Amino acid sequence: MLESLVVGAGFAGAVCARQLAKKGHRVRVIDRRTHIGGNAFDEFDAHGVLVHRYGPHIFHTNSKRIFEFLSDFTNWRYYEHRVLASVQNQLLPIPINRTTLNRLYNLNLDESGVLDFLEKVRLPRNPLRNSEDVVLSSVGAELCDLFFSNYTLKQWGVPLRDLSAGVASRIPTRSGDDDRYFTDSFQFMPGEGYARMFERILDHPNIVLELGTDFESVDRKNFGLVIFSGPIDAYFNFCFGRLPYRSLRFDHQHLEVEQFQSVGTVNFPNQHEYTRITEFKHLTGQRVSGTSIVYEYPMSEGEPYYPIPRPENEVLFKRYQELAKKESDVIFVGRLAQYRYYNMDQVVGAALAATDSL
Ligand code: FAD
């Protein structure tokens, strides 16, 4: 049997490679970057602090199967992510909860008071056609402006109304005091980091890893099955035009203080060009002197990080997907190959599903 080729050593590629290797395939994994882990890659910076090179990655899932699959390759550190938004000179919990409203408006609402408050301010929309409809329907115009409108414009480069409803639906509104960013049943960080976990996923006698190698430089004829986790439009030489992606510039900094901010991430909806600052020690639990933080500046050009969930982009993606269906022996998996705003666990799920059926 010809060797299988896996393009990309991120979650999609690494999980597929491992599953194929387990089934007895010989697998070659290539990545054009010089490291494994894709965008989840982490490393110790010059000051010995474990940082995520491509921005903060917090693992969370409701899938026992996905959690158990990854647990073969890492121990875990329990971590619940908390985010504050800098709004009107205060740091307020986001997702919006009882504390957010009481502190913003100097109120003392109980849970049913919060529900009454939201009922008064919300602007019901039916159907929910886009992200603006979703936010207005749940919190009304003022909270939408304070917390979401400008943040979205910065993050995505388009107004809320131009984004699919699914983007805003990811952020709930809460009547109680729960200030966790995620409520999934499994919320953990890999105990020794993501890169170490990927090393173990790819450590199998049937897997050969080649870093710094682009798919373009490989002779396809030497391989049987191909798993492709790069951008689907690039695979087809952009024949229908480019799928839009949002990029980011990461500004990593180190400070000689024990703690820079009180929670993992602080969002800046209405000030600055950056969207948020993350302090890694909160995420990793590392005990080390000094601290490292990262500022995220959204960009329209650069490395493709986020597929932009808009209806017209979905139409363009569907055209590429039709071509993909006709490619024999190629499976397209992952955030860029499936043009989905997937979290890490969803990519693991997609990779397991793709290889289960082989
Ligand atoms: P990638 O990680 O992008 O891996 C694809 C790999 O393919 C890359 O390494 C790339 O170099 C390689 N490649 C592409 N084209 C080629 C080619 N032609 N030849 C060779 N190699 C190629 N998810 C969460 O669950 N929680 C979070 O907190 C979270 N935070 C995020 C923060 C940021 C800033 C970003 C950008 C994403 C975040 N995500 C988060 C999403 C997460 O990064 C993705 O779901 C996941 O990493 C996608 O894995 P993947 O394998 O599909 O893609």
Tab-separated table of C-alpha atoms in Angstrom, residues 48-273:
chain	number	residue	atom	x	y	z
A	48	GLY	CA	11.051	30.781	30.365
A	49	VAL	CA	7.308	31.532	30.260
A	50	LEU	CA	5.094	29.109	28.318
A	51	VAL	CA	3.276	31.174	25.673
A	52	HIS	CA	0.991	30.418	22.731
A	53	ARG	CA	2.711	31.796	19.633
A	54	TYR	CA	-0.566	32.262	17.722
A	55	GLY	CA	-2.693	33.685	20.528
A	56	PRO	CA	-4.413	32.134	23.543
A	57	HIS	CA	-5.808	28.635	23.092
A	58	ILE	CA	-8.176	27.383	25.775
A	59	PHE	CA	-9.379	23.825	25.460
A	60	HIS	CA	-13.030	23.106	26.231
A	61	THR	CA	-15.449	20.462	25.031
A	62	ASN	CA	-18.678	18.687	25.854
A	63	SER	CA	-17.526	15.542	24.058
A	64	LYS	CA	-16.310	12.719	26.272
A	65	ARG	CA	-14.942	10.903	23.225
A	66	ILE	CA	-12.773	13.859	22.183
A	67	PHE	CA	-11.558	14.460	25.729
A	68	GLU	CA	-10.694	10.780	26.192
A	69	PHE	CA	-8.941	10.597	22.829
A	70	LEU	CA	-6.628	13.498	23.751
A	71	SER	CA	-6.164	12.182	27.298
A	72	ASP	CA	-4.022	9.375	25.853
A	73	PHE	CA	-1.439	12.034	24.964
A	74	THR	CA	-1.518	14.494	27.842
A	75	ASN	CA	-2.336	14.985	31.468
A	76	TRP	CA	-4.570	17.953	32.159
A	77	ARG	CA	-4.732	21.041	34.307
A	78	TYR	CA	-8.237	22.127	35.290
A	79	TYR	CA	-8.744	25.680	34.042
A	80	GLU	CA	-11.867	27.807	33.689
A	81	HIS	CA	-11.275	30.839	31.502
A	82	ARG	CA	-12.541	34.226	32.648
A	83	VAL	CA	-12.692	37.378	30.543
A	84	LEU	CA	-13.266	41.001	31.554
A	85	ALA	CA	-14.242	43.750	29.112
A	86	SER	CA	-12.894	47.269	29.541
A	87	VAL	CA	-16.062	49.376	29.220
A	88	GLN	CA	-16.664	52.916	30.523
A	89	ASN	CA	-13.552	52.826	32.709
A	90	GLN	CA	-14.550	49.576	34.402
A	91	LEU	CA	-13.496	45.964	33.917
A	92	LEU	CA	-16.762	44.034	33.606
A	93	PRO	CA	-17.453	40.317	33.140
A	94	ILE	CA	-18.149	39.116	29.617
A	95	PRO	CA	-20.376	37.183	28.775
A	96	ILE	CA	-22.735	39.793	30.234
A	97	ASN	CA	-24.060	38.558	33.573
A	98	ARG	CA	-25.716	39.953	36.705
A	99	THR	CA	-22.457	41.528	37.926
A	100	THR	CA	-21.908	43.230	34.549
A	101	LEU	CA	-25.317	44.901	34.642
A	102	ASN	CA	-25.250	45.833	38.335
A	103	ARG	CA	-21.821	47.434	38.052
A	104	LEU	CA	-22.426	49.149	34.723
A	105	TYR	CA	-25.726	50.719	35.775
A	106	ASN	CA	-25.073	50.913	39.528
A	107	LEU	CA	-28.015	48.618	40.278
A	108	ASN	CA	-28.650	45.806	42.722
A	109	LEU	CA	-30.675	43.396	40.622
A	110	ASP	CA	-31.295	39.798	41.656
A	111	GLU	CA	-31.611	37.094	38.987
A	112	SER	CA	-35.268	37.767	38.222
A	113	GLY	CA	-34.485	41.499	38.195
A	114	VAL	CA	-31.878	40.832	35.514
A	115	LEU	CA	-34.398	38.905	33.425
A	116	ASP	CA	-36.919	41.804	33.758
A	117	PHE	CA	-34.183	44.304	32.847
A	118	LEU	CA	-33.197	42.378	29.739
A	119	GLU	CA	-36.839	41.931	28.761
A	120	LYS	CA	-37.236	45.743	28.821
A	121	VAL	CA	-34.111	46.552	26.803
A	122	ARG	CA	-34.064	43.727	24.278
A	123	LEU	CA	-35.220	44.397	20.731
A	124	PRO	CA	-36.730	41.106	19.560
A	125	ARG	CA	-35.919	40.173	15.972
A	126	ASN	CA	-37.558	37.348	14.121
A	127	PRO	CA	-36.052	35.657	12.191
A	128	LEU	CA	-32.485	36.019	13.486
A	129	ARG	CA	-30.828	36.694	10.135
A	130	ASN	CA	-27.414	37.857	11.302
A	131	SER	CA	-25.271	38.522	14.392
A	132	GLU	CA	-26.787	41.977	14.945
A	133	ASP	CA	-30.270	40.434	15.172
A	134	VAL	CA	-28.944	37.936	17.739
A	135	VAL	CA	-27.338	40.575	19.971
A	136	LEU	CA	-30.210	43.085	19.749
A	137	SER	CA	-32.684	40.326	20.543
A	138	SER	CA	-30.858	39.343	23.684
A	139	VAL	CA	-29.467	42.624	25.138
A	140	GLY	CA	-30.795	45.583	23.113
A	141	ALA	CA	-29.047	48.532	21.467
A	142	GLU	CA	-27.010	50.107	24.291
A	143	LEU	CA	-25.295	46.928	25.503
A	144	CYS	CA	-24.799	45.927	21.881
A	145	ASP	CA	-22.922	49.184	21.265
A	146	LEU	CA	-20.885	49.021	24.457
A	147	PHE	CA	-19.777	45.388	24.217
A	148	PHE	CA	-20.218	44.058	20.689
A	149	SER	CA	-20.481	46.544	17.791
A	150	ASN	CA	-16.969	47.991	17.822
A	151	TYR	CA	-15.347	44.778	18.984
A	152	THR	CA	-16.850	42.973	15.990
A	153	LEU	CA	-15.788	45.699	13.596
A	154	LYS	CA	-12.220	45.456	14.899
A	155	GLN	CA	-12.142	41.668	15.074
A	156	TRP	CA	-13.807	40.831	11.776
A	157	GLY	CA	-13.483	44.034	9.734
A	158	VAL	CA	-17.244	43.991	9.067
A	159	PRO	CA	-20.261	45.200	11.093
A	160	LEU	CA	-22.298	42.772	13.191
A	161	ARG	CA	-25.132	42.793	10.672
A	162	ASP	CA	-22.811	41.361	8.002
A	163	LEU	CA	-21.804	38.338	10.081
A	164	SER	CA	-23.792	35.106	10.164
A	165	ALA	CA	-26.019	34.671	13.230
A	166	GLY	CA	-23.868	31.787	14.459
A	167	VAL	CA	-20.951	34.076	15.428
A	168	ALA	CA	-22.866	36.074	18.058
A	169	SER	CA	-24.802	32.993	19.174
A	170	ARG	CA	-21.526	31.681	20.629
A	171	ILE	CA	-21.706	34.305	23.401
A	172	PRO	CA	-24.539	33.803	25.913
A	173	THR	CA	-26.153	36.322	28.281
A	174	ARG	CA	-26.537	35.200	31.896
A	175	SER	CA	-28.927	36.279	34.621
A	176	GLY	CA	-26.712	34.873	37.399
A	177	ASP	CA	-23.139	35.453	38.515
A	178	ASP	CA	-21.429	32.700	36.507
A	179	ASP	CA	-18.452	34.555	35.021
A	180	ARG	CA	-16.810	31.628	33.224
A	181	TYR	CA	-16.262	32.233	29.529
A	182	PHE	CA	-17.138	28.629	28.707
A	183	THR	CA	-19.552	26.270	30.446
A	184	ASP	CA	-18.498	23.000	28.746
A	185	SER	CA	-18.271	19.877	30.875
A	186	PHE	CA	-14.537	19.490	30.115
A	187	GLN	CA	-12.401	22.612	30.577
A	188	PHE	CA	-8.734	21.758	30.809
A	189	MET	CA	-5.347	22.846	29.537
A	190	PRO	CA	-2.760	20.251	28.491
A	191	GLY	CA	-0.578	19.815	31.591
A	192	GLU	CA	2.748	20.144	29.758
A	193	GLY	CA	1.426	22.319	26.959
A	194	TYR	CA	0.083	21.758	23.448
A	195	ALA	CA	3.404	21.148	21.685
A	196	ARG	CA	4.227	18.282	24.078
A	197	MET	CA	0.786	16.786	23.471
A	198	PHE	CA	1.305	16.973	19.685
A	199	GLU	CA	4.737	15.338	20.011
A	200	ARG	CA	3.039	12.367	21.647
A	201	ILE	CA	0.182	12.224	19.112
A	202	LEU	CA	2.720	12.070	16.290
A	203	ASP	CA	5.045	9.657	18.065
A	204	HIS	CA	4.156	6.390	16.312
A	205	PRO	CA	6.350	3.977	14.356
A	206	ASN	CA	4.118	4.382	11.269
A	207	ILE	CA	4.422	8.195	11.226
A	208	VAL	CA	7.219	10.161	9.548
A	209	LEU	CA	7.241	13.917	10.143
A	210	GLU	CA	8.701	16.460	7.720
A	211	LEU	CA	8.595	20.071	8.849
A	212	GLY	CA	9.335	23.079	6.651
A	213	THR	CA	7.805	21.240	3.672
A	214	ASP	CA	5.075	22.693	1.476
A	215	PHE	CA	2.471	20.546	-0.269
A	216	GLU	CA	3.507	22.230	-3.535
A	217	SER	CA	6.963	20.685	-3.301
A	218	VAL	CA	5.629	17.139	-2.898
A	219	ASP	CA	5.014	14.666	-5.709
A	220	ARG	CA	1.409	13.599	-5.183
A	221	LYS	CA	1.952	10.414	-7.242
A	222	ASN	CA	4.129	8.944	-4.498
A	223	PHE	CA	1.182	8.819	-2.120
A	224	GLY	CA	-2.128	7.019	-1.876
A	225	LEU	CA	-4.579	8.789	0.407
A	226	VAL	CA	-4.065	12.531	1.046
A	227	ILE	CA	-5.464	14.319	4.095
A	228	PHE	CA	-5.362	18.058	3.413
A	229	SER	CA	-5.796	20.515	6.311
A	230	GLY	CA	-4.595	23.702	4.591
A	231	PRO	CA	-6.864	26.318	2.978
A	232	ILE	CA	-9.232	24.671	0.480
A	233	ASP	CA	-9.045	27.600	-1.976
A	234	ALA	CA	-5.237	27.304	-2.078
A	235	TYR	CA	-5.524	23.572	-2.886
A	236	PHE	CA	-7.535	24.478	-6.000
A	237	ASN	CA	-5.208	27.355	-6.960
A	238	PHE	CA	-7.898	29.928	-6.051
A	239	CYS	CA	-9.749	29.012	-9.260
A	240	PHE	CA	-13.009	30.622	-8.061
A	241	GLY	CA	-11.234	33.489	-6.275
A	242	ARG	CA	-9.928	33.776	-2.718
A	243	LEU	CA	-12.000	32.803	0.298
A	244	PRO	CA	-11.787	35.685	2.783
A	245	TYR	CA	-9.910	35.024	6.030
A	246	ARG	CA	-9.198	37.336	8.932
A	247	SER	CA	-5.626	37.573	10.114
A	248	LEU	CA	-3.960	38.784	13.300
A	249	ARG	CA	-0.705	40.333	14.417
A	250	PHE	CA	0.496	39.100	17.791
A	251	ASP	CA	2.562	41.442	19.931
A	252	HIS	CA	4.187	39.306	22.661
A	253	GLN	CA	5.656	41.165	25.633
A	254	HIS	CA	7.363	40.189	28.858
A	255	LEU	CA	7.072	42.196	32.070
A	256	GLU	CA	9.005	41.894	35.316
A	257	VAL	CA	5.869	41.839	37.469
A	258	GLU	CA	4.196	38.829	39.082
A	259	GLN	CA	0.771	39.558	37.606
A	260	PHE	CA	-0.328	41.976	34.890
A	261	GLN	CA	-4.113	41.532	35.032
A	262	SER	CA	-6.552	39.699	37.298
A	263	VAL	CA	-7.931	37.262	34.684
A	264	GLY	CA	-6.656	35.378	31.632
A	265	THR	CA	-8.011	37.818	29.052
A	266	VAL	CA	-9.146	41.441	29.025
A	267	ASN	CA	-11.152	42.608	25.986
A	268	PHE	CA	-11.085	46.179	24.685
A	269	PRO	CA	-14.258	46.699	22.666
A	270	ASN	CA	-14.030	50.484	22.305
A	271	GLN	CA	-10.414	51.531	22.846
A	272	HIS	CA	-7.127	50.753	21.104
A	273	GLU	CA	-6.405	48.974	17.846
